[in-house]
Amino acid sequence: MSEQGAAAEAKASRGTRPYLVLVALVVGLLAGTFAQASGDGVREPLIQVASYVGGLWLDALKMTVIPLIVALLITGIAAGAEAARAGRIARTSIIWFVIVCTSSAIFGAVMMTLLTSAFPLPASAGQALRTGLAAIDPSTASAPIPSIGDFFRGIVPGNVIASASNGDVLPLVVFTVLFALALARIASVRRQAVVTFFEGVADALLVVIGWVLYIAPIGVFALGFALGASAGGAAFAGLAHYIVLVSVIGILVTLWGYPIGVLAGRKPFGEFAKALISPQSVAISTRSSLASLPAMLGSARALGVREQVADVTLPMSVALFRATGPAMNAAVAFYVASWMGYQPSIGAAIAATAVASVISYGAVSLPGEVSFISSIAPIAMALGAPIAPLALLVAVEMVPDIFRTLGNVTMDVAVTTAVDKSTEEG
């Protein structure tokens, strides 16, 4: 993704817009809850209108998902491959990124499954939410669970265009990853031409997402009204439950950075924790890893990280590495599956976890409202869970997004210390 595209989307996500979306959700849920008291002659027509308006906005979000997956994966993998050719420090950084992202995806999937089992949403609230979401989008009904044989048979696409059309994310991701890796084997001029093309596609699609998010208060209000009118107070309980559990995942990933800094980076715990205070403060206030980069560079130097390592690994981290992304994105998808009463097969769970890991390589370093749908919808689709709930959850993403950025910044510095130690000349 180019700097121009990042700047355009960062502007769309700043200011009061996220707060307006949150207010629209709360007002819509309250209005819908009050509408429950009116007769069906009033309530049902209002639900139909709200569902129609909200459904249009939801479709506008959905339409960018498949092409954006392809564009961001190609540009992200190409950028990683280019960086890996830059030298030992870059290669070591990429290895750390892959290890952490893969581990993060597995952690998020497993931990959310455990959390929803240990602290489930009350059955009555879950049923009310499923009924309300079904009124908004009939596709929220669970699809038949494929067998393990069907899962492995479907990994390699017989027709990649058909896979994209049908929303079969895993085979599409497999093809896109192979295509992106193949680009590294062709002439530099031709490779750059293809990558530049997909960078332009990604930038344009992110601008479209910015336009869709600009009218998010209208769409979210309509969806919130329809949900509130059908589910009542259960909608608030479900959203609060979601925020707490997903935020816990972000906190745990943040804490994971400390052992990496202490054990792999060989830094004293107190010194490491003290150095992180400044970038963590910036991360909480801005929800942007990019804005936290100067503070991270200062922390790395305070920890004695060699300048050539900090100047390579930290900018690469901001561009390519989001440690909390795979964990929290997988957690959201698995939460939605639990929310909708869907029990994914082992094959679907493996597919979703793999997609959560790989899709993070193409994610953009922007506040979560912008990349929320494009990053999580592919995981939910691979899991077999509906993506309609994401249009509501994006309204409360500003809370978990604080923990996303906090964990990313903490892990960026931690991995940088580990790279510094592992590339020392012995």
GROMACS .gro file of C-alpha atoms in nm:
model
  426
    1MET     CA    1   0.000   0.000   0.000
    2SER     CA    2   0.137   0.344  -0.090
    3GLU     CA    3   0.187   0.633   0.151
    4GLN     CA    4  -0.087   0.828  -0.028
    5GLY     CA    5  -0.338   0.549   0.031
    6ALA     CA    6  -0.237   0.518   0.394
    7ALA     CA    7  -0.268   0.890   0.447
    8ALA     CA    8  -0.612   0.901   0.289
    9GLU     CA    9  -0.744   0.622   0.505
   10ALA     CA   10  -0.575   0.750   0.820
   11LYS     CA   11  -0.754   1.081   0.768
   12ALA     CA   12  -1.086   0.898   0.731
   13SER     CA   13  -1.036   0.722   1.062
   14ARG     CA   14  -0.923   1.018   1.269
   15GLY     CA   15  -1.122   1.288   1.442
   16THR     CA   16  -1.476   1.232   1.564
   17ARG     CA   17  -1.584   0.977   1.303
   18PRO     CA   18  -1.532   0.664   1.519
   19TYR     CA   19  -1.721   0.831   1.804
   20LEU     CA   20  -2.009   0.920   1.572
   21VAL     CA   21  -2.032   0.558   1.462
   22LEU     CA   22  -2.037   0.441   1.824
   23VAL     CA   23  -2.306   0.695   1.914
   24ALA     CA   24  -2.509   0.589   1.609
   25LEU     CA   25  -2.494   0.227   1.725
   26VAL     CA   26  -2.604   0.309   2.080
   27VAL     CA   27  -2.886   0.538   1.963
   28GLY     CA   28  -2.999   0.280   1.707
   29LEU     CA   29  -3.004   0.001   1.965
   30LEU     CA   30  -3.194   0.219   2.213
   31ALA     CA   31  -3.446   0.330   1.950
   32GLY     CA   32  -3.496  -0.030   1.839
   33THR     CA   33  -3.539  -0.148   2.198
   34PHE     CA   34  -3.807   0.114   2.261
   35ALA     CA   35  -3.974   0.019   1.933
   36GLN     CA   36  -4.030  -0.328   2.075
   37ALA     CA   37  -4.303  -0.180   2.293
   38SER     CA   38  -4.501  -0.061   1.991
   39GLY     CA   39  -4.735  -0.289   1.804
   40ASP     CA   40  -4.622  -0.506   1.516
   41GLY     CA   41  -4.805  -0.272   1.282
   42VAL     CA   42  -4.544  -0.005   1.360
   43ARG     CA   43  -4.243  -0.213   1.458
   44GLU     CA   44  -4.231  -0.451   1.163
   45PRO     CA   45  -4.235  -0.182   0.889
   46LEU     CA   46  -3.961   0.006   1.076
   47ILE     CA   47  -3.751  -0.312   1.100
   48GLN     CA   48  -3.797  -0.373   0.728
   49VAL     CA   49  -3.683  -0.022   0.639
   50ALA     CA   50  -3.388  -0.035   0.881
   51SER     CA   51  -3.286  -0.379   0.756
   52TYR     CA   52  -3.300  -0.259   0.396
   53VAL     CA   53  -3.084   0.050   0.464
   54GLY     CA   54  -2.844  -0.141   0.686
   55GLY     CA   55  -2.825  -0.425   0.435
   56LEU     CA   56  -2.723  -0.187   0.157
   57TRP     CA   57  -2.443  -0.049   0.374
   58LEU     CA   58  -2.336  -0.403   0.468
   59ASP     CA   59  -2.320  -0.500   0.099
   60ALA     CA   60  -2.107  -0.193   0.031
   61LEU     CA   61  -1.858  -0.320   0.287
   62LYS     CA   62  -1.867  -0.675   0.151
   63MET     CA   63  -1.801  -0.575  -0.209
   64THR     CA   64  -1.440  -0.472  -0.138
   65VAL     CA   65  -1.336  -0.779   0.060
   66ILE     CA   66  -1.234  -1.027  -0.212
   67PRO     CA   67  -1.038  -0.789  -0.440
   68LEU     CA   68  -0.874  -0.625  -0.138
   69ILE     CA   69  -0.757  -0.965  -0.007
   70VAL     CA   70  -0.579  -1.030  -0.336
   71ALA     CA   71  -0.427  -0.682  -0.370
   72LEU     CA   72  -0.302  -0.654  -0.012
   73LEU     CA   73  -0.160  -1.006  -0.001
   74ILE     CA   74   0.035  -0.957  -0.323
   75THR     CA   75   0.177  -0.621  -0.217
   76GLY     CA   76   0.243  -0.737   0.139
   77ILE     CA   77   0.426  -1.055   0.041
   78ALA     CA   78   0.618  -0.872  -0.231
   79ALA     CA   79   0.728  -0.611   0.022
   80GLY     CA   80   0.837  -0.883   0.263
   81ALA     CA   81   1.032  -1.067  -0.005
   82GLU     CA   82   1.200  -0.745  -0.113
   83ALA     CA   83   1.292  -0.665   0.245
   84ALA     CA   84   1.430  -1.014   0.303
   85ARG     CA   85   1.674  -0.959   0.016
   86ALA     CA   86   1.807  -0.646   0.186
   87GLY     CA   87   2.041  -0.826   0.425
   88ARG     CA   88   2.079  -1.039   0.734
   89ILE     CA   89   1.895  -0.805   0.970
   90ALA     CA   90   1.595  -0.784   0.738
   91ARG     CA   91   1.584  -1.160   0.685
   92THR     CA   92   1.602  -1.227   1.057
   93SER     CA   93   1.325  -0.973   1.114
   94ILE     CA   94   1.102  -1.144   0.858
   95ILE     CA   95   1.159  -1.481   1.024
   96TRP     CA   96   1.056  -1.334   1.359
   97PHE     CA   97   0.748  -1.175   1.201
   98VAL     CA   98   0.634  -1.506   1.051
   99ILE     CA   99   0.692  -1.699   1.375
  100VAL     CA  100   0.507  -1.445   1.589
  101CYS     CA  101   0.216  -1.399   1.344
  102THR     CA  102   0.164  -1.774   1.310
  103SER     CA  103   0.180  -1.824   1.687
  104SER     CA  104  -0.049  -1.526   1.737
  105ALA     CA  105  -0.318  -1.669   1.508
  106ILE     CA  106  -0.313  -2.005   1.684
  107PHE     CA  107  -0.321  -1.835   2.024
  108GLY     CA  108  -0.619  -1.616   1.931
  109ALA     CA  109  -0.824  -1.905   1.792
  110VAL     CA  110  -0.754  -2.136   2.087
  111MET     CA  111  -0.791  -1.870   2.356
  112MET     CA  112  -1.120  -1.733   2.226
  113THR     CA  113  -1.259  -2.086   2.207
  114LEU     CA  114  -1.159  -2.135   2.569
  115LEU     CA  115  -1.294  -1.797   2.681
  116THR     CA  116  -1.632  -1.842   2.514
  117SER     CA  117  -1.656  -2.186   2.675
  118ALA     CA  118  -1.558  -2.058   3.020
  119PHE     CA  119  -1.754  -1.732   3.000
  120PRO     CA  120  -2.036  -1.792   2.751
  121LEU     CA  121  -2.295  -1.535   2.654
  122PRO     CA  122  -2.622  -1.625   2.829
  123ALA     CA  123  -2.825  -1.862   2.612
  124SER     CA  124  -3.128  -1.632   2.604
  125ALA     CA  125  -2.916  -1.336   2.495
  126GLY     CA  126  -2.744  -1.545   2.227
  127GLN     CA  127  -3.073  -1.665   2.085
  128ALA     CA  128  -3.217  -1.313   2.081
  129LEU     CA  129  -2.907  -1.185   1.897
  130ARG     CA  130  -2.925  -1.464   1.640
  131THR     CA  131  -3.289  -1.384   1.575
  132GLY     CA  132  -3.212  -1.014   1.538
  133LEU     CA  133  -2.918  -1.068   1.305
  134ALA     CA  134  -3.119  -1.310   1.092
  135ALA     CA  135  -3.371  -1.030   1.038
  136ILE     CA  136  -3.090  -0.811   0.903
  137ASP     CA  137  -2.916  -1.069   0.686
  138PRO     CA  138  -3.066  -1.415   0.623
  139SER     CA  139  -2.718  -1.542   0.530
  140THR     CA  140  -2.630  -1.542   0.901
  141ALA     CA  141  -2.783  -1.887   0.918
  142SER     CA  142  -2.509  -2.143   0.960
  143ALA     CA  143  -2.401  -2.330   0.650
  144PRO     CA  144  -2.357  -2.708   0.650
  145ILE     CA  145  -2.029  -2.808   0.814
  146PRO     CA  146  -1.794  -2.958   0.553
  147SER     CA  147  -1.619  -3.286   0.619
  148ILE     CA  148  -1.244  -3.298   0.677
  149GLY     CA  149  -1.210  -3.456   0.332
  150ASP     CA  150  -1.400  -3.170   0.169
  151PHE     CA  151  -1.173  -2.925   0.350
  152PHE     CA  152  -0.848  -3.070   0.216
  153ARG     CA  153  -1.000  -3.123  -0.128
  154GLY     CA  154  -1.091  -2.755  -0.144
  155ILE     CA  155  -0.753  -2.609  -0.051
  156VAL     CA  156  -0.629  -2.600  -0.412
  157PRO     CA  157  -0.877  -2.411  -0.632
  158GLY     CA  158  -0.986  -2.577  -0.954
  159ASN     CA  159  -1.109  -2.237  -1.070
  160VAL     CA  160  -0.978  -1.937  -0.880
  161ILE     CA  161  -1.239  -1.705  -1.033
  162ALA     CA  162  -1.515  -1.935  -0.911
  163SER     CA  163  -1.354  -1.943  -0.565
  164ALA     CA  164  -1.357  -1.566  -0.553
  165SER     CA  165  -1.716  -1.554  -0.674
  166ASN     CA  166  -1.830  -1.809  -0.416
  167GLY     CA  167  -1.638  -1.647  -0.132
  168ASP     CA  168  -1.414  -1.952  -0.083
  169VAL     CA  169  -1.135  -1.767   0.092
  170LEU     CA  170  -0.880  -2.038   0.169
  171PRO     CA  171  -0.823  -2.155  -0.192
  172LEU     CA  172  -0.818  -1.792  -0.302
  173VAL     CA  173  -0.550  -1.714  -0.041
  174VAL     CA  174  -0.349  -2.021  -0.145
  175PHE     CA  175  -0.352  -1.911  -0.509
  176THR     CA  176  -0.267  -1.550  -0.420
  177VAL     CA  177   0.025  -1.651  -0.198
  178LEU     CA  178   0.165  -1.876  -0.471
  179PHE     CA  179   0.121  -1.598  -0.727
  180ALA     CA  180   0.296  -1.347  -0.500
  181LEU     CA  181   0.585  -1.587  -0.437
  182ALA     CA  182   0.613  -1.652  -0.811
  183LEU     CA  183   0.651  -1.280  -0.869
  184ALA     CA  184   0.983  -1.298  -0.684
  185ARG     CA  185   1.113  -1.529  -0.958
  186ILE     CA  186   1.043  -1.306  -1.258
  187ALA     CA  187   1.239  -1.012  -1.395
  188SER     CA  188   1.255  -0.712  -1.163
  189VAL     CA  189   1.098  -0.470  -1.411
  190ARG     CA  190   0.799  -0.694  -1.473
  191ARG     CA  191   0.762  -0.777  -1.104
  192GLN     CA  192   0.755  -0.411  -1.011
  193ALA     CA  193   0.496  -0.339  -1.278
  194VAL     CA  194   0.262  -0.605  -1.134
  195VAL     CA  195   0.320  -0.493  -0.775
  196THR     CA  196   0.262  -0.129  -0.869
  197PHE     CA  197  -0.065  -0.225  -1.036
  198PHE     CA  198  -0.190  -0.405  -0.725
  199GLU     CA  199  -0.072  -0.120  -0.503
  200GLY     CA  200  -0.295   0.108  -0.709
  201VAL     CA  201  -0.584  -0.138  -0.677
  202ALA     CA  202  -0.538  -0.155  -0.299
  203ASP     CA  203  -0.519   0.224  -0.268
  204ALA     CA  204  -0.837   0.270  -0.471
  205LEU     CA  205  -1.025   0.005  -0.272
  206LEU     CA  206  -0.916   0.162   0.056
  207VAL     CA  207  -1.049   0.495  -0.067
  208VAL     CA  208  -1.380   0.320  -0.143
  209ILE     CA  209  -1.379   0.177   0.211
  210GLY     CA  210  -1.319   0.530   0.337
  211TRP     CA  211  -1.629   0.648   0.150
  212VAL     CA  212  -1.835   0.359   0.288
  213LEU     CA  213  -1.712   0.430   0.641
  214TYR     CA  214  -1.797   0.797   0.595
  215ILE     CA  215  -2.165   0.704   0.590
  216ALA     CA  216  -2.114   0.442   0.862
  217PRO     CA  217  -2.326   0.633   1.118
  218ILE     CA  218  -2.630   0.588   0.891
  219GLY     CA  219  -2.565   0.221   0.818
  220VAL     CA  220  -2.476   0.134   1.177
  221PHE     CA  221  -2.780   0.320   1.312
  222ALA     CA  222  -3.005   0.122   1.078
  223LEU     CA  223  -2.844  -0.210   1.169
  224GLY     CA  224  -2.851  -0.121   1.538
  225PHE     CA  225  -3.220  -0.029   1.519
  226ALA     CA  226  -3.311  -0.355   1.346
  227LEU     CA  227  -3.108  -0.556   1.597
  228GLY     CA  228  -3.244  -0.365   1.898
  229ALA     CA  229  -3.603  -0.402   1.779
  230SER     CA  230  -3.557  -0.777   1.748
  231ALA     CA  231  -3.316  -0.857   2.032
  232GLY     CA  232  -3.382  -0.578   2.282
  233GLY     CA  233  -3.141  -0.544   2.575
  234ALA     CA  234  -2.959  -0.863   2.472
  235ALA     CA  235  -2.781  -0.656   2.205
  236PHE     CA  236  -2.605  -0.446   2.470
  237ALA     CA  237  -2.511  -0.755   2.669
  238GLY     CA  238  -2.365  -0.918   2.357
  239LEU     CA  239  -2.156  -0.616   2.262
  240ALA     CA  240  -2.021  -0.571   2.616
  241HIS     CA  241  -1.933  -0.940   2.633
  242TYR     CA  242  -1.755  -0.914   2.298
  243ILE     CA  243  -1.552  -0.606   2.394
  244VAL     CA  244  -1.427  -0.765   2.715
  245LEU     CA  245  -1.325  -1.099   2.565
  246VAL     CA  246  -1.152  -0.956   2.257
  247SER     CA  247  -0.972  -0.695   2.468
  248VAL     CA  248  -0.844  -0.972   2.695
  249ILE     CA  249  -0.681  -1.136   2.390
  250GLY     CA  250  -0.506  -0.806   2.309
  251ILE     CA  251  -0.383  -0.768   2.667
  252LEU     CA  252  -0.243  -1.123   2.668
  253VAL     CA  253  -0.055  -1.064   2.342
  254THR     CA  254   0.086  -0.743   2.489
  255LEU     CA  255   0.212  -0.931   2.793
  256TRP     CA  256   0.367  -1.189   2.560
  257GLY     CA  257   0.608  -0.922   2.439
  258TYR     CA  258   0.781  -0.897   2.775
  259PRO     CA  259   0.920  -1.255   2.780
  260ILE     CA  260   1.044  -1.205   2.425
  261GLY     CA  261   1.228  -0.887   2.523
  262VAL     CA  262   1.370  -1.040   2.841
  263LEU     CA  263   1.454  -1.392   2.717
  264ALA     CA  264   1.524  -1.350   2.344
  265GLY     CA  265   1.640  -0.990   2.365
  266ARG     CA  266   1.834  -1.045   2.690
  267LYS     CA  267   1.712  -0.722   2.847
  268PRO     CA  268   1.646  -0.682   3.221
  269PHE     CA  269   1.272  -0.679   3.289
  270GLY     CA  270   1.269  -0.345   3.468
  271GLU     CA  271   1.478  -0.176   3.200
  272PHE     CA  272   1.264  -0.320   2.922
  273ALA     CA  273   0.935  -0.223   3.088
  274LYS     CA  274   1.058   0.131   3.158
  275ALA     CA  275   1.172   0.183   2.799
  276LEU     CA  276   0.827   0.082   2.671
  277ILE     CA  277   0.636   0.345   2.868
  278SER     CA  278   0.684   0.622   2.611
  279PRO     CA  279   0.579   0.430   2.293
  280GLN     CA  280   0.295   0.261   2.480
  281SER     CA  281   0.162   0.601   2.587
  282VAL     CA  282   0.169   0.723   2.227
  283ALA     CA  283   0.002   0.400   2.112
  284ILE     CA  284  -0.286   0.438   2.358
  285SER     CA  285  -0.347   0.802   2.267
  286THR     CA  286  -0.318   0.769   1.888
  287ARG     CA  287  -0.408   0.404   1.815
  288SER     CA  288  -0.143   0.416   1.543
  289SER     CA  289   0.182   0.219   1.522
  290LEU     CA  290   0.309   0.464   1.263
  291ALA     CA  291   0.263   0.757   1.501
  292SER     CA  292   0.444   0.555   1.770
  293LEU     CA  293   0.751   0.488   1.552
  294PRO     CA  294   0.965   0.782   1.677
  295ALA     CA  295   0.900   0.680   2.038
  296MET     CA  296   0.981   0.316   1.953
  297LEU     CA  297   1.311   0.422   1.799
  298GLY     CA  298   1.392   0.613   2.117
  299SER     CA  299   1.306   0.310   2.329
  300ALA     CA  300   1.523   0.080   2.120
  301ARG     CA  301   1.822   0.311   2.157
  302ALA     CA  302   1.758   0.342   2.533
  303LEU     CA  303   1.773  -0.039   2.549
  304GLY     CA  304   2.109  -0.040   2.372
  305VAL     CA  305   1.981  -0.185   2.044
  306ARG     CA  306   2.229  -0.119   1.765
  307GLU     CA  307   2.122   0.170   1.545
  308GLN     CA  308   2.142  -0.029   1.223
  309VAL     CA  309   1.903  -0.288   1.368
  310ALA     CA  310   1.654  -0.034   1.504
  311ASP     CA  311   1.656   0.162   1.178
  312VAL     CA  312   1.574  -0.153   0.977
  313THR     CA  313   1.354  -0.369   1.199
  314LEU     CA  314   1.124  -0.105   1.349
  315PRO     CA  315   1.018   0.056   1.017
  316MET     CA  316   0.970  -0.295   0.875
  317SER     CA  317   0.759  -0.380   1.180
  318VAL     CA  318   0.532  -0.082   1.125
  319ALA     CA  319   0.492  -0.168   0.757
  320LEU     CA  320   0.463  -0.548   0.773
  321PHE     CA  321   0.417  -0.672   1.127
  322ARG     CA  322   0.108  -0.655   1.347
  323ALA     CA  323   0.150  -0.907   1.628
  324THR     CA  324  -0.198  -0.860   1.774
  325GLY     CA  325  -0.369  -0.874   1.434
  326PRO     CA  326  -0.374  -1.254   1.381
  327ALA     CA  327  -0.474  -1.322   1.744
  328MET     CA  328  -0.747  -1.060   1.773
  329ASN     CA  329  -0.879  -1.105   1.421
  330ALA     CA  330  -0.906  -1.481   1.469
  331ALA     CA  331  -1.063  -1.416   1.809
  332VAL     CA  332  -1.331  -1.194   1.652
  333ALA     CA  333  -1.416  -1.455   1.388
  334PHE     CA  334  -1.436  -1.735   1.646
  335TYR     CA  335  -1.644  -1.512   1.872
  336VAL     CA  336  -1.890  -1.445   1.589
  337ALA     CA  337  -1.913  -1.819   1.525
  338SER     CA  338  -1.991  -1.878   1.892
  339TRP     CA  339  -2.232  -1.583   1.893
  340MET     CA  340  -2.426  -1.735   1.603
  341GLY     CA  341  -2.429  -2.082   1.756
  342TYR     CA  342  -2.201  -2.221   1.486
  343GLN     CA  343  -1.969  -2.512   1.572
  344PRO     CA  344  -1.688  -2.509   1.313
  345SER     CA  345  -1.523  -2.831   1.205
  346ILE     CA  346  -1.156  -2.892   1.274
  347GLY     CA  347  -1.082  -2.829   0.907
  348ALA     CA  348  -1.265  -2.495   0.913
  349ALA     CA  349  -1.082  -2.394   1.232
  350ILE     CA  350  -0.746  -2.479   1.074
  351ALA     CA  351  -0.840  -2.286   0.760
  352ALA     CA  352  -0.947  -1.980   0.957
  353THR     CA  353  -0.629  -1.987   1.166
  354ALA     CA  354  -0.413  -2.016   0.856
  355VAL     CA  355  -0.595  -1.728   0.686
  356ALA     CA  356  -0.561  -1.517   1.004
  357SER     CA  357  -0.187  -1.567   0.995
  358VAL     CA  358  -0.133  -1.510   0.623
  359ILE     CA  359  -0.376  -1.220   0.583
  360SER     CA  360  -0.183  -1.024   0.846
  361TYR     CA  361   0.110  -0.991   0.605
  362GLY     CA  362  -0.101  -0.768   0.382
  363ALA     CA  363  -0.275  -0.571   0.656
  364VAL     CA  364  -0.232  -0.196   0.665
  365SER     CA  365  -0.095  -0.011   0.967
  366LEU     CA  366  -0.403   0.198   1.033
  367PRO     CA  367  -0.661   0.233   1.310
  368GLY     CA  368  -0.881  -0.075   1.329
  369GLU     CA  369  -1.205   0.076   1.194
  370VAL     CA  370  -1.049   0.104   0.849
  371SER     CA  371  -0.905  -0.247   0.818
  372PHE     CA  372  -1.155  -0.425   1.043
  373ILE     CA  373  -1.382  -0.568   0.772
  374SER     CA  374  -1.108  -0.642   0.518
  375SER     CA  375  -0.891  -0.820   0.776
  376ILE     CA  376  -1.156  -1.021   0.963
  377ALA     CA  377  -1.414  -1.101   0.694
  378PRO     CA  378  -1.177  -1.345   0.515
  379ILE     CA  379  -1.118  -1.530   0.844
  380ALA     CA  380  -1.489  -1.550   0.920
  381MET     CA  381  -1.558  -1.670   0.565
  382ALA     CA  382  -1.291  -1.941   0.597
  383LEU     CA  383  -1.446  -2.043   0.929
  384GLY     CA  384  -1.791  -2.057   0.773
  385ALA     CA  385  -1.923  -1.787   1.005
  386PRO     CA  386  -2.141  -1.499   0.876
  387ILE     CA  387  -1.980  -1.158   0.834
  388ALA     CA  388  -2.293  -0.949   0.891
  389PRO     CA  389  -2.215  -0.911   1.266
  390LEU     CA  390  -1.886  -0.742   1.173
  391ALA     CA  391  -2.079  -0.441   1.045
  392LEU     CA  392  -2.202  -0.388   1.402
  393LEU     CA  393  -1.880  -0.481   1.578
  394VAL     CA  394  -1.685  -0.224   1.375
  395ALA     CA  395  -1.874   0.044   1.570
  396VAL     CA  396  -1.715  -0.066   1.898
  397GLU     CA  397  -1.374  -0.149   1.749
  398MET     CA  398  -1.222   0.171   1.888
  399VAL     CA  399  -1.204   0.004   2.232
  400PRO     CA  400  -1.026  -0.322   2.133
  401ASP     CA  401  -0.817  -0.119   1.887
  402ILE     CA  402  -0.642   0.047   2.179
  403PHE     CA  403  -0.517  -0.294   2.290
  404ARG     CA  404  -0.434  -0.388   1.932
  405THR     CA  405  -0.198  -0.093   1.897
  406LEU     CA  406  -0.059  -0.130   2.248
  407GLY     CA  407   0.030  -0.493   2.178
  408ASN     CA  408   0.174  -0.415   1.835
  409VAL     CA  409   0.405  -0.146   1.968
  410THR     CA  410   0.517  -0.362   2.260
  411MET     CA  411   0.589  -0.656   2.031
  412ASP     CA  412   0.766  -0.436   1.773
  413VAL     CA  413   1.020  -0.325   2.034
  414ALA     CA  414   1.046  -0.677   2.180
  415VAL     CA  415   1.116  -0.838   1.842
  416THR     CA  416   1.366  -0.564   1.761
  417THR     CA  417   1.566  -0.651   2.074
  418ALA     CA  418   1.550  -1.019   1.976
  419VAL     CA  419   1.673  -0.945   1.623
  420ASP     CA  420   1.953  -0.733   1.765
  421LYS     CA  421   2.068  -1.018   1.990
  422SER     CA  422   2.040  -1.288   1.725
  423THR     CA  423   2.236  -1.088   1.464
  424GLU     CA  424   2.524  -0.994   1.691
  425GLU     CA  425   2.861  -1.089   1.551
  426GLY     CA  426   2.990  -1.363   1.774
   0.00000   0.00000   0.00000
